[in-house]
């Protein structure tokens, strides 16, 4: 049974101030204590309440409720096992924004008013603010599950609009880089990169794989066949099967310590990202010709047969899209001709935007457009509507026409007229 102990302060200047400490038996048989009560009765009542909560199975250890957020956050992160890229992103949010503010805050001290005020003060993109508050809430929900808290005070709450002058916009403003690429620009960059590397931006613009999905595409998953009953016969088309991606991230230990850059194959980011992408005829032909002489297991690799690093691809892509000055021959360096700009700021992410933009332009049915891009089709329609062979054929015809019209506009008869893989590899 709980009882109270009298405490007389011996601190200088306290003049022997009297307080009471509650003593109560914990579920493991040890005695717990809680100081600071003004009277013996209040201390006894509080102890009795703890033992009653234990008997009913709803007791929470007050010591755990006072655990600093940083301590529990590291314990929570060590218990998770998401994709490596997700782990890296979470640690970036923790290290950069969350822990500097909340690391030493007791779990029990969190409230929505303080968290919302902090979120509105962050000088970063609103998507990052949303990620930070979401992660903070996720960790506090973990504290509830681990019986450190009785309730998550952030659950179900939405941050008020960020009106800070320091807020960074998520979307481009007037004068910034266009987020999608005209098909003529895509073809020009692909030609400039050559028939090996040029296939990657071309495939991204017309089929929309994410960066890691594209460079993780195995030749055994390329140009497989879709076969579905249609109109008394069969609908058939070549596909790319997306079921893994190359993840590139900074590895972290259980305590959050950085352990170097990791690259490895991982499942895609969610179940909707596992998909078969229908390939239009022009791209199926280009991929088939590429694979006929390509010696490596993955479709889009460096000439030496390794996965592309993001920064290495960036160095290849930037001059192809943005242009470059001429470089004369020098010792150890080949001559480089000058390149005029084609489209400043073209990136692989913007080429994925380009794919979805093309789908909208040619009127692809939303349920098919979402499927091909690896997105979840929202609402009840995502449950009841499904792509049909006719929808698929219309999409393929539309993408083929986008390509052919761009070729006509450029006056080209072939995408690569005088280049071959061996020549490009020798120039890289």
CSV table of C-alpha atoms in Angstrom, one decimal:
chain,number,residue,atom,x,y,z
A,1,UNK,CA,0.0,0.0,0.0
A,2,UNK,CA,1.2,3.5,-0.8
A,3,UNK,CA,2.5,5.7,2.0
A,4,UNK,CA,4.1,9.2,2.4
A,5,UNK,CA,7.5,10.2,3.7
A,6,UNK,CA,8.2,13.6,5.3
A,7,UNK,CA,11.0,15.5,3.8
A,8,UNK,CA,12.7,18.5,5.4
A,9,UNK,CA,14.9,20.6,3.1
A,10,UNK,CA,18.4,21.3,4.2
A,11,UNK,CA,19.2,23.7,1.4
A,12,UNK,CA,20.7,27.0,2.4
A,13,UNK,CA,17.9,29.6,2.8
A,14,UNK,CA,15.1,27.1,2.7
A,15,UNK,CA,14.5,27.5,6.5
A,16,UNK,CA,13.7,23.8,6.9
A,17,UNK,CA,10.8,23.7,4.4
A,18,UNK,CA,8.7,20.6,4.8
A,19,UNK,CA,7.3,18.6,1.8
A,20,UNK,CA,6.1,15.0,1.4
A,21,UNK,CA,7.2,12.2,-0.9
A,22,UNK,CA,4.8,9.5,-2.2
A,23,UNK,CA,6.0,5.9,-2.1
A,24,UNK,CA,4.3,3.2,-4.0
A,25,UNK,CA,5.0,-0.3,-5.2
A,26,UNK,CA,5.7,-0.8,-8.9
A,27,UNK,CA,4.5,-3.8,-11.0
A,28,UNK,CA,8.0,-5.4,-10.7
A,29,UNK,CA,7.9,-5.3,-6.9
A,30,UNK,CA,10.3,-2.4,-6.5
A,31,UNK,CA,9.3,0.9,-4.7
A,32,UNK,CA,8.8,4.0,-6.7
A,33,UNK,CA,8.7,7.6,-5.4
A,34,UNK,CA,7.5,11.0,-6.3
A,35,UNK,CA,8.6,14.1,-4.3
A,36,UNK,CA,7.1,17.6,-4.0
A,37,UNK,CA,3.7,17.1,-2.3
A,38,UNK,CA,2.6,19.9,0.1
A,39,UNK,CA,0.8,17.5,2.5
A,40,UNK,CA,0.9,13.9,3.7
A,41,UNK,CA,-2.6,13.3,2.4
A,42,UNK,CA,-2.0,14.5,-1.1
A,43,UNK,CA,1.2,12.3,-1.3
A,44,UNK,CA,-0.8,9.3,-0.1
A,45,UNK,CA,-3.6,9.9,-2.5
A,46,UNK,CA,-1.3,10.2,-5.4
A,47,UNK,CA,0.5,6.9,-4.4
A,48,UNK,CA,-2.9,5.2,-4.1
A,49,UNK,CA,-3.9,6.4,-7.6
A,50,UNK,CA,-0.7,4.9,-9.0
A,51,UNK,CA,-1.4,1.5,-7.5
A,52,UNK,CA,-5.0,1.6,-8.6
A,53,UNK,CA,-3.9,2.4,-12.2
A,54,UNK,CA,-1.5,-0.6,-12.0
A,55,UNK,CA,-4.4,-2.9,-11.0
A,56,UNK,CA,-6.5,-1.7,-13.9
A,57,UNK,CA,-3.6,-2.0,-16.4
A,58,UNK,CA,-3.5,1.7,-17.3
A,59,UNK,CA,-0.4,2.8,-15.3
A,60,UNK,CA,2.4,4.7,-16.8
A,61,UNK,CA,5.8,5.1,-15.1
A,62,UNK,CA,6.3,8.8,-14.3
A,63,UNK,CA,10.0,8.4,-14.8
A,64,UNK,CA,9.5,7.2,-18.4
A,65,UNK,CA,7.1,10.1,-19.1
A,66,UNK,CA,10.0,12.5,-18.2
A,67,UNK,CA,12.4,10.9,-20.6
A,68,UNK,CA,14.1,13.5,-22.8
A,69,UNK,CA,12.8,13.4,-26.4
A,70,UNK,CA,16.2,13.0,-27.8
A,71,UNK,CA,16.8,9.8,-25.8
A,72,UNK,CA,13.5,8.2,-26.9
A,73,UNK,CA,13.9,9.4,-30.5
A,74,UNK,CA,17.2,7.5,-30.8
A,75,UNK,CA,15.6,4.4,-29.2
A,76,UNK,CA,12.7,4.7,-31.6
A,77,UNK,CA,14.9,5.1,-34.7
A,78,UNK,CA,17.0,2.1,-33.7
A,79,UNK,CA,13.8,0.0,-33.5
A,80,UNK,CA,12.6,0.9,-37.1
A,81,UNK,CA,13.5,-1.0,-40.3
A,82,UNK,CA,12.3,1.1,-43.2
A,83,UNK,CA,14.1,1.6,-46.5
A,84,UNK,CA,17.6,3.0,-46.1
A,85,UNK,CA,16.7,6.2,-47.9
A,86,UNK,CA,13.8,6.8,-45.5
A,87,UNK,CA,16.2,6.3,-42.5
A,88,UNK,CA,18.5,8.9,-44.0
A,89,UNK,CA,15.7,11.4,-44.6
A,90,UNK,CA,14.4,11.0,-41.0
A,91,UNK,CA,17.9,11.5,-39.5
A,92,UNK,CA,18.3,14.7,-41.7
A,93,UNK,CA,15.0,16.0,-40.3
A,94,UNK,CA,16.0,15.1,-36.8
A,95,UNK,CA,19.6,16.5,-36.9
A,96,UNK,CA,18.7,19.7,-38.8
A,97,UNK,CA,15.4,20.8,-37.4
A,98,UNK,CA,13.9,18.7,-34.6
A,99,UNK,CA,16.6,17.8,-32.2
A,100,UNK,CA,18.1,21.4,-31.9
A,101,UNK,CA,14.7,22.5,-30.5
A,102,UNK,CA,13.3,19.4,-28.7
A,103,UNK,CA,16.2,17.1,-27.8
A,104,UNK,CA,16.1,17.8,-24.0
A,105,UNK,CA,12.3,18.3,-23.8
A,106,UNK,CA,10.6,15.7,-21.5
A,107,UNK,CA,8.1,13.7,-23.5
A,108,UNK,CA,5.3,14.7,-21.1
A,109,UNK,CA,6.0,18.4,-21.8
A,110,UNK,CA,4.9,18.3,-25.4
A,111,UNK,CA,1.8,20.2,-26.4
A,112,UNK,CA,0.4,21.3,-29.8
A,113,UNK,CA,0.6,25.0,-29.1
A,114,UNK,CA,4.4,25.0,-28.7
A,115,UNK,CA,5.0,22.6,-31.6
A,116,UNK,CA,2.8,24.6,-34.0
A,117,UNK,CA,4.6,27.8,-33.1
A,118,UNK,CA,7.9,26.1,-33.7
A,119,UNK,CA,6.8,24.7,-37.0
A,120,UNK,CA,5.7,28.2,-38.2
A,121,UNK,CA,9.1,29.6,-37.3
A,122,UNK,CA,11.1,27.1,-39.5
A,123,UNK,CA,12.8,28.8,-42.4
A,124,UNK,CA,12.5,26.0,-44.9
A,125,UNK,CA,10.1,24.6,-47.5
A,126,UNK,CA,6.6,23.9,-46.3
A,127,UNK,CA,6.9,20.3,-47.4
A,128,UNK,CA,9.9,20.0,-45.0
A,129,UNK,CA,7.9,21.6,-42.2
A,130,UNK,CA,5.2,19.0,-42.8
A,131,UNK,CA,7.8,16.2,-42.8
A,132,UNK,CA,9.2,17.5,-39.5
A,133,UNK,CA,5.9,17.7,-37.7
A,134,UNK,CA,4.8,14.4,-39.1
A,135,UNK,CA,8.0,12.7,-37.9
A,136,UNK,CA,7.7,14.3,-34.5
A,137,UNK,CA,4.1,13.0,-34.2
A,138,UNK,CA,5.2,9.6,-35.4
A,139,UNK,CA,7.8,9.3,-32.6
A,140,UNK,CA,5.4,10.5,-30.0
A,141,UNK,CA,2.9,7.8,-31.2
A,142,UNK,CA,5.8,5.4,-30.6
A,143,UNK,CA,6.1,6.7,-27.1
A,144,UNK,CA,2.4,6.0,-26.5
A,145,UNK,CA,2.9,2.4,-27.8
A,146,UNK,CA,5.9,2.0,-25.6
A,147,UNK,CA,3.9,3.3,-22.6
A,148,UNK,CA,6.0,6.4,-22.1
A,149,UNK,CA,2.9,8.5,-22.7
A,150,UNK,CA,-0.8,8.0,-22.4
A,151,UNK,CA,-1.6,10.1,-25.5
A,152,UNK,CA,0.1,11.8,-28.4
A,153,UNK,CA,-0.8,15.5,-28.2
A,154,UNK,CA,0.1,16.0,-31.9
A,155,UNK,CA,-2.1,13.2,-33.3
A,156,UNK,CA,-4.6,14.4,-35.9
A,157,UNK,CA,-3.5,18.0,-35.7
A,158,UNK,CA,-2.6,20.1,-38.7
A,159,UNK,CA,-0.2,23.0,-38.6
A,160,UNK,CA,-1.6,26.5,-39.3
A,161,UNK,CA,-0.4,28.2,-42.5
A,162,UNK,CA,3.2,29.3,-42.4
A,163,UNK,CA,3.2,33.1,-42.9
A,164,UNK,CA,6.9,33.5,-42.0
A,165,UNK,CA,8.8,35.8,-44.4
A,166,UNK,CA,11.6,33.2,-44.3
A,167,UNK,CA,9.4,30.4,-45.7
A,168,UNK,CA,10.9,28.8,-48.8
A,169,UNK,CA,8.3,28.0,-51.5
A,170,UNK,CA,8.0,24.4,-52.7
A,171,UNK,CA,6.9,25.4,-56.2
A,172,UNK,CA,8.8,27.5,-58.7
A,173,UNK,CA,7.9,31.2,-59.0
A,174,UNK,CA,7.8,33.3,-62.1
A,175,UNK,CA,11.1,33.2,-64.0
A,176,UNK,CA,12.3,29.9,-62.5
A,177,UNK,CA,13.1,26.8,-64.5
A,178,UNK,CA,10.3,25.1,-66.3
A,179,UNK,CA,9.3,21.8,-64.6
A,180,UNK,CA,8.7,19.8,-67.7
A,181,UNK,CA,10.7,19.4,-71.0
A,182,UNK,CA,9.3,19.8,-74.5
A,183,UNK,CA,9.8,16.5,-76.5
A,184,UNK,CA,12.2,18.2,-78.9
A,185,UNK,CA,14.5,19.2,-76.0
A,186,UNK,CA,14.4,15.7,-74.6
A,187,UNK,CA,15.4,14.2,-78.0
A,188,UNK,CA,18.2,16.8,-78.5
A,189,UNK,CA,19.7,16.0,-75.1
A,190,UNK,CA,19.4,12.3,-75.8
A,191,UNK,CA,21.2,12.7,-79.1
A,192,UNK,CA,23.9,14.8,-77.5
A,193,UNK,CA,24.5,12.2,-74.8
A,194,UNK,CA,24.8,9.4,-77.3
A,195,UNK,CA,22.9,6.1,-77.9
A,196,UNK,CA,24.1,4.6,-74.5
A,197,UNK,CA,23.6,7.3,-72.0
A,198,UNK,CA,21.0,9.2,-74.0
A,199,UNK,CA,18.5,6.3,-73.5
A,200,UNK,CA,18.2,7.1,-69.8
A,201,UNK,CA,16.7,10.6,-70.0
A,202,UNK,CA,14.6,9.5,-73.0
A,203,UNK,CA,13.2,6.6,-71.1
A,204,UNK,CA,12.6,8.8,-68.0
A,205,UNK,CA,10.7,11.4,-70.1
A,206,UNK,CA,8.5,8.9,-71.9
A,207,UNK,CA,8.0,6.2,-69.2
A,208,UNK,CA,8.6,8.1,-65.9
A,209,UNK,CA,10.8,5.7,-63.7
A,210,UNK,CA,12.3,7.4,-60.7
A,211,UNK,CA,16.1,7.8,-60.6
A,212,UNK,CA,16.8,4.7,-58.5
A,213,UNK,CA,14.2,2.7,-60.5
A,214,UNK,CA,15.8,3.6,-63.8
A,215,UNK,CA,19.4,2.8,-62.9
A,216,UNK,CA,18.2,-0.4,-61.0
A,217,UNK,CA,16.4,-1.7,-64.1
A,218,UNK,CA,17.8,-5.2,-64.9
A,219,UNK,CA,17.9,-6.4,-68.5
A,220,UNK,CA,15.9,-9.5,-67.4
A,221,UNK,CA,13.0,-7.1,-66.4
A,222,UNK,CA,13.2,-5.2,-69.7
A,223,UNK,CA,10.9,-5.7,-72.7
A,224,UNK,CA,8.8,-8.4,-71.0
A,225,UNK,CA,5.4,-8.9,-72.5
A,226,UNK,CA,2.0,-7.8,-71.2
A,227,UNK,CA,-0.8,-10.1,-72.5
A,228,UNK,CA,-4.4,-9.4,-71.7
A,229,UNK,CA,-7.7,-10.6,-73.3
A,230,UNK,CA,-9.2,-7.9,-75.6
A,231,UNK,CA,-11.9,-7.7,-78.1
A,232,UNK,CA,-12.1,-11.4,-78.7
A,233,UNK,CA,-8.3,-11.7,-79.0
A,234,UNK,CA,-5.3,-10.5,-77.1
A,235,UNK,CA,-3.7,-7.2,-76.3
A,236,UNK,CA,0.1,-7.4,-76.1
A,237,UNK,CA,2.8,-4.8,-75.6
A,238,UNK,CA,6.4,-4.7,-74.2
A,239,UNK,CA,6.8,-3.6,-70.6
A,240,UNK,CA,9.5,-2.6,-68.1
A,241,UNK,CA,9.0,-4.4,-64.7
A,242,UNK,CA,9.8,-2.0,-61.8
A,243,UNK,CA,10.2,-4.0,-58.6
A,244,UNK,CA,13.5,-2.8,-57.2
A,245,UNK,CA,15.5,0.5,-57.1
A,246,UNK,CA,19.1,1.5,-56.4
A,247,UNK,CA,19.1,3.4,-53.1
A,248,UNK,CA,21.9,5.8,-52.5
A,249,UNK,CA,22.1,7.3,-49.0
A,250,UNK,CA,24.3,8.0,-46.0
A,251,UNK,CA,24.2,5.0,-43.7
A,252,UNK,CA,23.5,5.6,-40.0
A,253,UNK,CA,24.2,3.6,-36.9
A,254,UNK,CA,21.6,2.8,-34.2
A,255,UNK,CA,22.7,6.0,-32.4
A,256,UNK,CA,22.4,8.1,-35.6
A,257,UNK,CA,26.2,8.2,-36.2
A,258,UNK,CA,27.1,8.6,-39.9
A,259,UNK,CA,28.7,5.5,-41.4
A,260,UNK,CA,29.5,6.4,-45.0
A,261,UNK,CA,27.5,6.3,-48.3
A,262,UNK,CA,25.6,3.1,-49.1
A,263,UNK,CA,24.3,2.0,-52.5
A,264,UNK,CA,22.3,-1.1,-52.8
A,265,UNK,CA,19.1,-2.6,-54.3
A,266,UNK,CA,16.0,-2.0,-52.2
A,267,UNK,CA,12.2,-2.4,-52.8
A,268,UNK,CA,10.5,0.7,-54.3
A,269,UNK,CA,9.1,3.3,-51.9
A,270,UNK,CA,5.6,1.8,-51.6
A,271,UNK,CA,3.4,-1.0,-53.1
A,272,UNK,CA,2.0,1.3,-55.9
A,273,UNK,CA,5.6,1.8,-57.1
A,274,UNK,CA,5.9,-1.9,-58.0
A,275,UNK,CA,4.5,-1.9,-61.5
A,276,UNK,CA,4.8,-2.8,-65.2
A,277,UNK,CA,5.3,0.2,-67.4
A,278,UNK,CA,4.0,-0.2,-71.0
A,279,UNK,CA,6.6,0.8,-73.6
A,280,UNK,CA,5.7,2.5,-76.9
A,281,UNK,CA,7.1,1.0,-80.1
A,282,UNK,CA,9.8,3.6,-80.8
A,283,UNK,CA,11.3,3.1,-77.3
A,284,UNK,CA,10.9,-0.7,-77.4
A,285,UNK,CA,13.0,-0.7,-80.6
A,286,UNK,CA,15.7,1.5,-79.2
A,287,UNK,CA,15.9,-0.5,-76.0
A,288,UNK,CA,16.1,-3.8,-78.0
A,289,UNK,CA,18.9,-2.5,-80.2
A,290,UNK,CA,20.8,-1.2,-77.1
A,291,UNK,CA,20.5,-4.6,-75.2
A,292,UNK,CA,21.6,-6.5,-78.3
A,293,UNK,CA,25.2,-5.2,-77.9
A,294,UNK,CA,25.1,-4.1,-74.2
A,295,UNK,CA,27.4,-6.4,-72.1
A,296,UNK,CA,26.2,-5.4,-68.6
A,297,UNK,CA,23.4,-6.8,-66.5
A,298,UNK,CA,21.6,-3.5,-65.8
A,299,UNK,CA,20.2,-1.4,-68.7
A,300,UNK,CA,21.5,2.0,-67.7
A,301,UNK,CA,25.0,1.8,-66.3
A,302,UNK,CA,28.4,3.5,-66.8
A,303,UNK,CA,30.4,2.3,-69.7
A,304,UNK,CA,32.5,0.3,-67.2
A,305,UNK,CA,29.5,-1.5,-65.9
A,306,UNK,CA,28.8,0.2,-62.5
A,307,UNK,CA,25.8,2.0,-61.2
A,308,UNK,CA,25.8,5.7,-61.8
A,309,UNK,CA,26.4,8.0,-58.9
A,310,UNK,CA,24.0,10.9,-58.8
A,311,UNK,CA,26.8,13.5,-58.8
A,312,UNK,CA,28.6,11.7,-61.7
A,313,UNK,CA,25.4,11.7,-63.8
A,314,UNK,CA,24.8,15.3,-62.9
A,315,UNK,CA,28.3,16.2,-64.4
A,316,UNK,CA,27.3,14.4,-67.6
A,317,UNK,CA,23.8,15.8,-67.8
A,318,UNK,CA,24.5,19.5,-67.1
A,319,UNK,CA,26.6,20.3,-70.1
A,320,UNK,CA,24.3,18.3,-72.3
A,321,UNK,CA,21.3,20.4,-71.3
A,322,UNK,CA,22.9,23.7,-70.3
A,323,UNK,CA,25.6,23.9,-73.0
A,324,UNK,CA,29.4,24.2,-72.6
A,325,UNK,CA,32.2,26.2,-74.1
A,326,UNK,CA,34.7,24.6,-76.5
A,327,UNK,CA,37.8,23.0,-75.0
A,328,UNK,CA,41.0,22.7,-77.0
A,329,UNK,CA,43.1,19.7,-77.0
A,330,UNK,CA,45.6,19.5,-74.1
A,331,UNK,CA,47.8,16.9,-72.6
A,332,UNK,CA,45.6,14.2,-71.2
A,333,UNK,CA,42.4,15.9,-72.4
A,334,UNK,CA,40.5,15.4,-75.7
A,335,UNK,CA,39.0,18.2,-77.7
A,336,UNK,CA,35.5,19.1,-76.9
A,337,UNK,CA,33.3,21.0,-79.2
A,338,UNK,CA,31.1,23.9,-77.9
A,339,UNK,CA,27.5,23.0,-77.2
A,340,UNK,CA,24.7,25.5,-77.3
A,341,UNK,CA,22.1,25.4,-74.5
A,342,UNK,CA,19.1,23.2,-75.1
A,343,UNK,CA,17.2,23.5,-71.8
A,344,UNK,CA,18.7,25.1,-68.7
A,345,UNK,CA,18.0,23.1,-65.5
A,346,UNK,CA,16.8,19.9,-67.1
A,347,UNK,CA,17.1,17.2,-64.4
A,348,UNK,CA,16.0,13.6,-64.1
A,349,UNK,CA,13.3,14.7,-61.6
A,350,UNK,CA,12.0,17.2,-64.1
A,351,UNK,CA,12.0,14.5,-66.8
A,352,UNK,CA,9.7,12.4,-64.5
A,353,UNK,CA,7.4,15.5,-64.3
A,354,UNK,CA,7.7,15.5,-68.1
A,355,UNK,CA,6.3,12.0,-68.4
A,356,UNK,CA,3.2,12.7,-66.3
A,357,UNK,CA,2.7,16.0,-68.2
A,358,UNK,CA,2.8,14.1,-71.5
A,359,UNK,CA,0.3,11.6,-70.2
A,360,UNK,CA,-2.1,14.5,-69.3
A,361,UNK,CA,-1.5,16.1,-72.7
A,362,UNK,CA,-2.5,13.0,-74.6
A,363,UNK,CA,-5.5,12.4,-72.4
A,364,UNK,CA,-4.4,9.2,-70.6
A,365,UNK,CA,-7.2,8.0,-68.3
A,366,UNK,CA,-6.2,9.0,-64.7
A,367,UNK,CA,-6.4,5.5,-63.3
A,368,UNK,CA,-3.8,4.4,-65.9
A,369,UNK,CA,-1.7,7.5,-65.6
A,370,UNK,CA,-1.4,7.0,-61.8
A,371,UNK,CA,-0.5,3.3,-62.3
A,372,UNK,CA,2.2,4.0,-64.9
A,373,UNK,CA,3.8,6.7,-62.7
A,374,UNK,CA,3.7,4.5,-59.6
A,375,UNK,CA,1.2,6.6,-57.7
A,376,UNK,CA,-1.8,5.6,-55.7
A,377,UNK,CA,-5.1,6.6,-57.4
A,378,UNK,CA,-7.0,8.4,-54.6
A,379,UNK,CA,-10.5,7.8,-53.3
A,380,UNK,CA,-13.1,5.1,-53.9
A,381,UNK,CA,-12.3,5.2,-57.7
A,382,UNK,CA,-8.9,3.8,-56.9
A,383,UNK,CA,-10.7,0.7,-55.7
A,384,UNK,CA,-13.3,0.4,-58.4
A,385,UNK,CA,-11.6,1.6,-61.6
A,386,UNK,CA,-8.9,-0.4,-63.4
A,387,UNK,CA,-6.9,0.2,-66.6
A,388,UNK,CA,-8.2,-1.6,-69.7
A,389,UNK,CA,-6.4,-2.7,-72.9
A,390,UNK,CA,-8.0,0.1,-74.9
A,391,UNK,CA,-6.8,2.7,-72.4
A,392,UNK,CA,-3.3,1.2,-72.6
A,393,UNK,CA,-3.3,1.2,-76.4
A,394,UNK,CA,-4.5,4.9,-76.5
A,395,UNK,CA,-1.6,5.8,-74.2
A,396,UNK,CA,1.0,4.0,-76.3
A,397,UNK,CA,-0.4,5.6,-79.5
A,398,UNK,CA,-0.3,9.0,-77.8
A,399,UNK,CA,3.3,8.7,-76.7
A,400,UNK,CA,4.4,7.4,-80.1
A,401,UNK,CA,2.8,10.4,-81.7
A,402,UNK,CA,4.5,12.8,-79.3
A,403,UNK,CA,7.9,11.2,-80.3
A,404,UNK,CA,7.2,11.2,-84.0
A,405,UNK,CA,5.9,14.8,-84.1
A,406,UNK,CA,9.1,15.9,-82.3
A,407,UNK,CA,11.2,14.1,-84.8
A,408,UNK,CA,9.3,15.8,-87.6
A,409,UNK,CA,9.7,19.2,-86.0
A,410,UNK,CA,13.5,18.6,-85.7
A,411,UNK,CA,13.7,17.3,-89.2
A,412,UNK,CA,15.3,14.1,-88.1
A,413,UNK,CA,15.0,10.6,-89.6
A,414,UNK,CA,16.7,8.8,-86.8
A,415,UNK,CA,17.6,9.7,-83.3
A,416,UNK,CA,21.2,8.7,-83.6
A,417,UNK,CA,22.4,8.7,-87.2
A,418,UNK,CA,26.1,8.4,-87.0
A,419,UNK,CA,26.9,7.3,-83.5
A,420,UNK,CA,27.2,3.8,-82.0
A,421,UNK,CA,27.8,2.5,-78.5
A,422,UNK,CA,31.5,1.8,-79.0
A,423,UNK,CA,32.3,5.3,-80.3
A,424,UNK,CA,30.5,6.9,-77.4
A,425,UNK,CA,32.1,4.7,-74.8
A,426,UNK,CA,35.5,5.6,-76.2
A,427,UNK,CA,34.7,9.3,-75.9
A,428,UNK,CA,33.3,9.2,-72.3
